[in-house]
PDB file of C-alpha atoms in Angstrom:
ATOM      1  CA  MET A  63      81.924  99.987  99.496  1.00  0.00           C
ATOM      2  CA  PRO A  64      81.384  99.403 103.248  1.00  0.00           C
ATOM      3  CA  THR A  65      78.219  97.788 104.541  1.00  0.00           C
ATOM      4  CA  GLU A  66      76.209 100.718 105.830  1.00  0.00           C
ATOM      5  CA  LEU A  67      77.108 103.113 103.061  1.00  0.00           C
ATOM      6  CA  GLY A  68      76.340 100.398 100.547  1.00  0.00           C
ATOM      7  CA  LYS A  69      72.997  99.419 102.030  1.00  0.00           C
ATOM      8  CA  VAL A  70      71.546 102.794 102.895  1.00  0.00           C
ATOM      9  CA  MET A  71      72.673 105.842 100.947  1.00  0.00           C
ATOM     10  CA  ASN A  72      72.334 109.183 102.699  1.00  0.00           C
ATOM     11  CA  GLU A  73      69.178 111.076 101.705  1.00  0.00           C
ATOM     12  CA  LEU A  74      71.333 113.667  99.997  1.00  0.00           C
ATOM     13  CA  ILE A  75      72.676 111.254  97.424  1.00  0.00           C
ATOM     14  CA  ARG A  76      70.218 108.379  97.377  1.00  0.00           C
ATOM     15  CA  GLY A  77      67.953 110.022  94.832  1.00  0.00           C
ATOM     16  CA  ALA A  78      65.452 107.951  92.902  1.00  0.00           C
ATOM     17  CA  LYS A  79      65.212 104.206  92.621  1.00  0.00           C
ATOM     18  CA  PRO A  80      68.166 102.676  90.743  1.00  0.00           C
ATOM     19  CA  GLN A  81      67.453 102.773  87.032  1.00  0.00           C
ATOM     20  CA  PRO A  82      67.252  99.521  85.043  1.00  0.00           C
ATOM     21  CA  THR A  83      70.648  98.449  83.799  1.00  0.00           C
ATOM     22  CA  ARG A  84      71.528  97.904  80.175  1.00  0.00           C
ATOM     23  CA  GLY A  85      71.634  94.185  80.929  1.00  0.00           C
ATOM     24  CA  GLN A  86      68.094  94.236  82.321  1.00  0.00           C
ATOM     25  CA  ASP A  87      66.826  96.090  79.264  1.00  0.00           C
ATOM     26  CA  LYS A  88      68.534  93.650  76.892  1.00  0.00           C
ATOM     27  CA  ALA A  89      67.208  90.673  78.845  1.00  0.00           C
ATOM     28  CA  ASP A  90      63.663  92.050  78.638  1.00  0.00           C
ATOM     29  CA  GLN A  91      64.031  92.465  74.866  1.00  0.00           C
ATOM     30  CA  ILE A  92      65.357  88.919  74.476  1.00  0.00           C
ATOM     31  CA  ARG A  93      62.467  87.504  76.505  1.00  0.00           C
ATOM     32  CA  ALA A  94      60.007  89.485  74.412  1.00  0.00           C
ATOM     33  CA  TYR A  95      61.423  87.953  71.218  1.00  0.00           C
ATOM     34  CA  TYR A  96      61.332  84.555  72.903  1.00  0.00           C
ATOM     35  CA  LYS A  97      57.617  84.922  73.643  1.00  0.00           C
ATOM     36  CA  GLN A  98      56.954  85.984  70.058  1.00  0.00           C
ATOM     37  CA  GLY A  99      58.871  82.970  68.805  1.00  0.00           C
ATOM     38  CA  LEU A 100      56.889  80.630  71.028  1.00  0.00           C
ATOM     39  CA  GLN A 101      53.626  82.077  69.755  1.00  0.00           C
ATOM     40  CA  GLN A 102      54.689  81.604  66.135  1.00  0.00           C
ATOM     41  CA  ILE A 103      55.780  78.010  66.662  1.00  0.00           C
ATOM     42  CA  ARG A 104      52.676  77.116  68.621  1.00  0.00           C
ATOM     43  CA  GLY A 105      50.485  78.870  66.081  1.00  0.00           C
ATOM     44  CA  ASP A 106      51.741  76.760  63.149  1.00  0.00           C
ATOM     45  CA  ARG A 107      49.013  74.126  62.972  1.00  0.00           C
ATOM     46  CA  ASN A 108      50.715  72.367  60.068  1.00  0.00           C
ATOM     47  CA  MET A 109      53.789  71.549  62.131  1.00  0.00           C
ATOM     48  CA  HIS A 110      54.122  67.988  63.461  1.00  0.00           C
ATOM     49  CA  PRO A 111      54.068  67.902  67.303  1.00  0.00           C
ATOM     50  CA  ASP A 112      57.522  66.280  67.442  1.00  0.00           C
ATOM     51  CA  ARG A 113      58.950  68.981  65.175  1.00  0.00           C
ATOM     52  CA  ARG A 114      57.217  71.655  67.231  1.00  0.00           C
ATOM     53  CA  ARG A 115      58.850  70.323  70.384  1.00  0.00           C
ATOM     54  CA  ILE A 116      62.282  70.363  68.745  1.00  0.00           C
ATOM     55  CA  GLU A 117      61.887  73.931  67.529  1.00  0.00           C
ATOM     56  CA  ILE A 118      60.752  75.041  70.956  1.00  0.00           C
ATOM     57  CA  ALA A 119      63.786  73.304  72.451  1.00  0.00           C
ATOM     58  CA  GLN A 120      66.031  75.159  69.993  1.00  0.00           C
ATOM     59  CA  LEU A 121      64.387  78.477  70.797  1.00  0.00           C
ATOM     60  CA  TYR A 122      64.608  77.844  74.533  1.00  0.00           C
ATOM     61  CA  ALA A 123      68.280  76.786  74.418  1.00  0.00           C
ATOM     62  CA  THR A 124      69.271  79.756  72.271  1.00  0.00           C
ATOM     63  CA  THR A 125      67.405  82.202  74.515  1.00  0.00           C
ATOM     64  CA  ARG A 126      68.810  80.655  77.683  1.00  0.00           C
ATOM     65  CA  ASP A 127      72.372  81.012  76.380  1.00  0.00           C
ATOM     66  CA  ALA A 128      71.737  84.588  75.255  1.00  0.00           C
ATOM     67  CA  LEU A 129      70.402  85.560  78.684  1.00  0.00           C
ATOM     68  CA  ALA A 130      73.360  83.892  80.407  1.00  0.00           C
ATOM     69  CA  LYS A 131      75.723  85.961  78.264  1.00  0.00           C
ATOM     70  CA  VAL A 132      73.841  89.170  79.042  1.00  0.00           C
ATOM     71  CA  LYS A 133      74.043  88.408  82.763  1.00  0.00           C
ATOM     72  CA  ASN A 134      77.785  87.666  82.603  1.00  0.00           C
ATOM     73  CA  ASP A 135      78.373  90.829  80.573  1.00  0.00           C
ATOM     74  CA  GLN A 136      76.490  92.858  83.194  1.00  0.00           C
ATOM     75  CA  VAL A 137      78.583  91.394  86.019  1.00  0.00           C
ATOM     76  CA  HIS A 138      81.808  92.143  84.144  1.00  0.00           C
ATOM     77  CA  ALA A 139      80.660  95.667  83.268  1.00  0.00           C
ATOM     78  CA  ASP A 140      79.678  96.331  86.881  1.00  0.00           C
ATOM     79  CA  ARG A 141      83.064  95.237  88.187  1.00  0.00           C
ATOM     80  CA  THR A 142      84.923  97.344  85.658  1.00  0.00           C
ATOM     81  CA  THR A 143      82.724 100.396  86.192  1.00  0.00           C
ATOM     82  CA  PHE A 144      82.880 100.109  89.981  1.00  0.00           C
ATOM     83  CA  ALA A 145      86.680 100.128  89.919  1.00  0.00           C
ATOM     84  CA  GLN A 146      86.656 103.165  87.631  1.00  0.00           C
ATOM     85  CA  LEU A 147      84.195 105.013  89.880  1.00  0.00           C
ATOM     86  CA  GLU A 148      86.259 104.280  92.980  1.00  0.00           C
ATOM     87  CA  ARG A 149      89.366 105.650  91.270  1.00  0.00           C
ATOM     88  CA  ARG A 150      87.568 108.807  90.148  1.00  0.00           C
ATOM     89  CA  LEU A 151      86.087 109.355  93.605  1.00  0.00           C
ATOM     90  CA  TRP A 152      89.105 108.669  95.776  1.00  0.00           C
ATOM     91  CA  GLY A 153      92.113 108.726  93.474  1.00  0.00           C
ATOM     92  CA  TYR A 154      94.228 111.760  92.656  1.00  0.00           C
ATOM     93  CA  ASP A 155      94.728 111.402  88.926  1.00  0.00           C
ATOM     94  CA  ASP A 156      93.056 114.773  88.351  1.00  0.00           C
ATOM     95  CA  VAL A 157      95.313 116.488  90.884  1.00  0.00           C
ATOM     96  CA  ARG A 158      98.473 114.916  89.506  1.00  0.00           C
ATOM     97  CA  ALA A 159      97.501 115.811  85.939  1.00  0.00           C
ATOM     98  CA  THR A 160      97.577 119.547  86.712  1.00  0.00           C
ATOM     99  CA  ALA A 161     100.416 119.587  89.246  1.00  0.00           C
ATOM    100  CA  PRO A 162     103.615 121.367  88.145  1.00  0.00           C
ATOM    101  CA  ASP A 163     105.747 119.181  90.429  1.00  0.00           C
ATOM    102  CA  ARG A 164     104.804 115.503  90.647  1.00  0.00           C
ATOM    103  CA  ALA A 165     107.102 114.713  93.574  1.00  0.00           C
ATOM    104  CA  THR A 166     105.712 117.554  95.665  1.00  0.00           C
ATOM    105  CA  ILE A 167     102.068 116.691  95.000  1.00  0.00           C
ATOM    106  CA  ASP A 168     102.710 113.003  95.757  1.00  0.00           C
ATOM    107  CA  ALA A 169     104.232 113.982  99.092  1.00  0.00           C
ATOM    108  CA  THR A 170     101.208 116.192  99.819  1.00  0.00           C
ATOM    109  CA  ILE A 171      98.832 113.317  99.020  1.00  0.00           C
ATOM    110  CA  ARG A 172     100.728 110.902 101.245  1.00  0.00           C
ATOM    111  CA  ASP A 173     100.708 113.393 104.096  1.00  0.00           C
ATOM    112  CA  ALA A 174      96.935 113.903 103.701  1.00  0.00           C
ATOM    113  CA  GLN A 175      96.328 110.156 103.697  1.00  0.00           C
ATOM    114  CA  ASP A 176      98.507 109.688 106.797  1.00  0.00           C
ATOM    115  CA  ARG A 177      96.611 112.442 108.623  1.00  0.00           C
ATOM    116  CA  ALA A 178      93.253 110.964 107.640  1.00  0.00           C
ATOM    117  CA  ALA A 179      94.339 107.510 108.825  1.00  0.00           C
ATOM    118  CA  GLN A 180      94.766 108.890 112.354  1.00  0.00           C
ATOM    119  CA  LEU A 181      91.061 109.694 112.641  1.00  0.00           C
ATOM    120  CA  LYS A 182      89.334 107.225 114.962  1.00  0.00           C
ATOM    121  CA  LYS A 183      85.787 108.563 115.281  1.00  0.00           C
ATOM    122  CA  PRO A 184      83.210 109.996 112.883  1.00  0.00           C
ATOM    123  CA  SER A 185      83.054 113.173 114.948  1.00  0.00           C
ATOM    124  CA  GLN A 186      86.806 113.637 114.518  1.00  0.00           C
ATOM    125  CA  ALA A 187      86.449 113.102 110.773  1.00  0.00           C
ATOM    126  CA  ALA A 188      83.609 115.610 110.568  1.00  0.00           C
ATOM    127  CA  ARG A 189      85.648 118.279 112.369  1.00  0.00           C
ATOM    128  CA  ALA A 190      88.782 117.592 110.338  1.00  0.00           C
ATOM    129  CA  LEU A 191      86.784 117.723 107.123  1.00  0.00           C
ATOM    130  CA  ALA A 192      85.213 121.054 108.078  1.00  0.00           C
ATOM    131  CA  GLU A 193      88.676 122.474 108.812  1.00  0.00           C
ATOM    132  CA  ALA A 194      90.073 121.186 105.521  1.00  0.00           C
ATOM    133  CA  GLU A 195      87.134 122.636 103.612  1.00  0.00           C
ATOM    134  CA  GLN A 196      87.542 125.996 105.347  1.00  0.00           C
ATOM    135  CA  ALA A 197      91.238 126.020 104.420  1.00  0.00           C
ATOM    136  CA  GLY A 198      90.446 125.069 100.826  1.00  0.00           C
ATOM    137  CA  ASP A 199      92.540 121.914 101.142  1.00  0.00           C
ATOM    138  CA  ASN A 200      90.756 119.633  98.680  1.00  0.00           C
ATOM    139  CA  ILE A 201      93.441 116.958  98.838  1.00  0.00           C
ATOM    140  CA  LEU A 202      93.050 116.558 102.592  1.00  0.00           C
ATOM    141  CA  ALA A 203      89.252 116.768 102.329  1.00  0.00           C
ATOM    142  CA  ARG A 204      89.245 113.883  99.852  1.00  0.00           C
ATOM    143  CA  ALA A 205      91.526 111.804 102.041  1.00  0.00           C
ATOM    144  CA  ILE A 206      89.262 112.390 105.060  1.00  0.00           C
ATOM    145  CA  ALA A 207      86.137 111.504 103.052  1.00  0.00           C
ATOM    146  CA  LYS A 208      87.826 108.303 101.867  1.00  0.00           C
ATOM    147  CA  ARG A 209      88.678 107.432 105.458  1.00  0.00           C
ATOM    148  CA  ALA A 210      85.064 108.040 106.475  1.00  0.00           C
ATOM    149  CA  HIS A 211      83.869 105.936 103.541  1.00  0.00           C
ATOM    150  CA  ASP A 212      86.149 103.049 104.513  1.00  0.00           C
ATOM    151  CA  MET A 213      85.043 103.251 108.158  1.00  0.00           C
ATOM    152  CA  ASP A 214      81.308 103.432 107.366  1.00  0.00           C
ATOM    153  CA  TRP A 215      80.944 106.952 108.766  1.00  0.00           C
ATOM    154  CA  ALA A 216      77.987 108.239 106.785  1.00  0.00           C
ATOM    155  CA  GLU A 217      77.813 111.830 108.054  1.00  0.00           C
ATOM    156  CA  PRO A 218      81.326 112.960 106.984  1.00  0.00           C
ATOM    157  CA  VAL A 219      80.840 111.346 103.583  1.00  0.00           C
ATOM    158  CA  ALA A 220      77.543 113.176 103.141  1.00  0.00           C
ATOM    159  CA  ASP A 221      79.184 116.441 104.228  1.00  0.00           C
ATOM    160  CA  TYR A 222      81.926 115.960 101.653  1.00  0.00           C
ATOM    161  CA  LEU A 223      79.488 115.163  98.839  1.00  0.00           C
ATOM    162  CA  ALA A 224      77.075 117.969  99.731  1.00  0.00           C
ATOM    163  CA  SER A 225      79.214 120.573  97.965  1.00  0.00           C
ATOM    164  CA  ARG A 226      80.348 118.248  95.164  1.00  0.00           C
ATOM    165  CA  PRO A 227      77.379 117.220  93.002  1.00  0.00           C
ATOM    166  CA  GLY A 228      79.647 115.530  90.461  1.00  0.00           C
ATOM    167  CA  ALA A 229      81.223 113.325  93.112  1.00  0.00           C
ATOM    168  CA  ALA A 230      77.781 112.675  94.649  1.00  0.00           C
ATOM    169  CA  GLU A 231      76.554 111.364  91.305  1.00  0.00           C
ATOM    170  CA  LEU A 232      79.572 109.074  90.996  1.00  0.00           C
ATOM    171  CA  TYR A 233      79.004 107.856  94.546  1.00  0.00           C
ATOM    172  CA  GLN A 234      75.382 107.072  93.812  1.00  0.00           C
ATOM    173  CA  GLN A 235      76.380 105.126  90.695  1.00  0.00           C
ATOM    174  CA  ALA A 236      78.849 103.126  92.781  1.00  0.00           C
ATOM    175  CA  GLY A 237      76.121 102.551  95.361  1.00  0.00           C
ATOM    176  CA  ASP A 238      73.773 101.210  92.703  1.00  0.00           C
ATOM    177  CA  ILE A 239      76.418  98.720  91.576  1.00  0.00           C
ATOM    178  CA  TYR A 240      77.152  97.707  95.160  1.00  0.00           C
ATOM    179  CA  HIS A 241      73.422  97.168  95.714  1.00  0.00           C
ATOM    180  CA  ARG A 242      73.204  94.876  92.672  1.00  0.00           C
ATOM    181  CA  GLN A 243      76.202  92.864  93.825  1.00  0.00           C
ATOM    182  CA  ASN A 244      75.413  92.568  97.535  1.00  0.00           C
ATOM    183  CA  ALA A 245      71.897  93.541  98.645  1.00  0.00           C
ATOM    184  CA  PRO A 246      69.304  90.712  98.459  1.00  0.00           C
ATOM    185  CA  GLN A 247      66.995  92.672  96.124  1.00  0.00           C
ATOM    186  CA  GLY A 248      69.902  93.634  93.884  1.00  0.00           C
ATOM    187  CA  VAL A 249      71.200  90.079  93.701  1.00  0.00           C
ATOM    188  CA  MET A 250      67.708  88.821  92.853  1.00  0.00           C
ATOM    189  CA  ALA A 251      67.408  91.435  90.095  1.00  0.00           C
ATOM    190  CA  LEU A 252      70.749  90.327  88.681  1.00  0.00           C
ATOM    191  CA  GLN A 253      69.707  86.678  88.800  1.00  0.00           C
ATOM    192  CA  HIS A 254      66.481  87.600  87.015  1.00  0.00           C
ATOM    193  CA  ILE A 255      68.504  88.755  84.002  1.00  0.00           C
ATOM    194  CA  GLY A 256      69.488  85.163  83.298  1.00  0.00           C
ATOM    195  CA  ALA A 257      66.198  83.571  84.345  1.00  0.00           C
ATOM    196  CA  LEU A 258      64.039  81.786  81.813  1.00  0.00           C
ATOM    197  CA  GLY A 259      61.099  79.563  82.651  1.00  0.00           C
ATOM    198  CA  LYS A 260      60.724  76.374  80.669  1.00  0.00           C
ATOM    199  CA  PRO A 261      57.759  76.243  78.319  1.00  0.00           C
ATOM    200  CA  GLU A 262      55.137  73.633  79.079  1.00  0.00           C
ATOM    201  CA  GLU A 263      56.303  71.528  76.129  1.00  0.00           C
ATOM    202  CA  LEU A 264      59.672  70.998  77.856  1.00  0.00           C
ATOM    203  CA  ARG A 265      58.602  70.679  81.461  1.00  0.00           C
ATOM    204  CA  GLY A 266      60.170  67.721  83.255  1.00  0.00           C
ATOM    205  CA  LEU A 267      63.230  67.769  80.985  1.00  0.00           C
ATOM    206  CA  ASP A 268      66.655  68.807  82.259  1.00  0.00           C
ATOM    207  CA  ASP A 269      68.869  71.206  80.329  1.00  0.00           C
ATOM    208  CA  LYS A 270      71.097  68.398  79.016  1.00  0.00           C
ATOM    209  CA  THR A 271      68.123  66.641  77.466  1.00  0.00           C
ATOM    210  CA  ILE A 272      66.811  69.874  76.003  1.00  0.00           C
ATOM    211  CA  GLN A 273      70.240  70.646  74.544  1.00  0.00           C
ATOM    212  CA  SER A 274      70.360  67.225  72.905  1.00  0.00           C
ATOM    213  CA  MET A 275      66.970  67.917  71.322  1.00  0.00           C
ATOM    214  CA  ALA A 276      68.044  71.360  70.172  1.00  0.00           C
ATOM    215  CA  ASP A 277      71.402  70.288  68.749  1.00  0.00           C
ATOM    216  CA  PRO A 278      71.798  66.502  68.482  1.00  0.00           C
ATOM    217  CA  GLN A 279      75.244  66.748  66.845  1.00  0.00           C
ATOM    218  CA  ASP A 280      76.627  69.013  69.549  1.00  0.00           C
ATOM    219  CA  SER A 281      75.196  66.758  72.238  1.00  0.00           C
ATOM    220  CA  ALA A 282      76.737  63.672  70.654  1.00  0.00           C
ATOM    221  CA  ALA A 283      80.150  65.342  70.570  1.00  0.00           C
TER     222      ALA A 283
END
């Protein structure tokens, strides 16, 4: 997704604030269980301090690894979903699926893409899109909108999506993913999924030392 269209969605399609991702929700749940676990360990007054520190190290290491997995899963899911959204928005699978003659429709698509590639200004794209819409040429309209998208021409893209609420929703979903992957706030939110502060009992210790406390056999190997 180009820079401008990724950073600032048109008012028509921006909608509400991006909703929390599944990864963010899972990370919040994991951290909640982590806090409960810390409270239980710290609340056991019969536990020897050395044993308490080991159990906290085990809880911390397990939670840290779980959050790292959730973050990696979110990144992978975002990449997969983004590719799928791009294909649904700008591909022609739906057109080909209903076309009686595949060769003819492929030639029509190529012609539309070649015509769209000749557009050099957003004003040209806007006019060409209006003409395609008036003629009911959805294949050409999609090709022009894709050209505008690639060139960061916000107005033609907004014009195209204005009469296509389904495509607008897909575009907003793609924008949310782009924001998470590229915008500073989105990147910070993604990093937060895997973030875990060290409890006071482990402060000053690096992760290797903590891992050796949590699993001495694994550390020795």
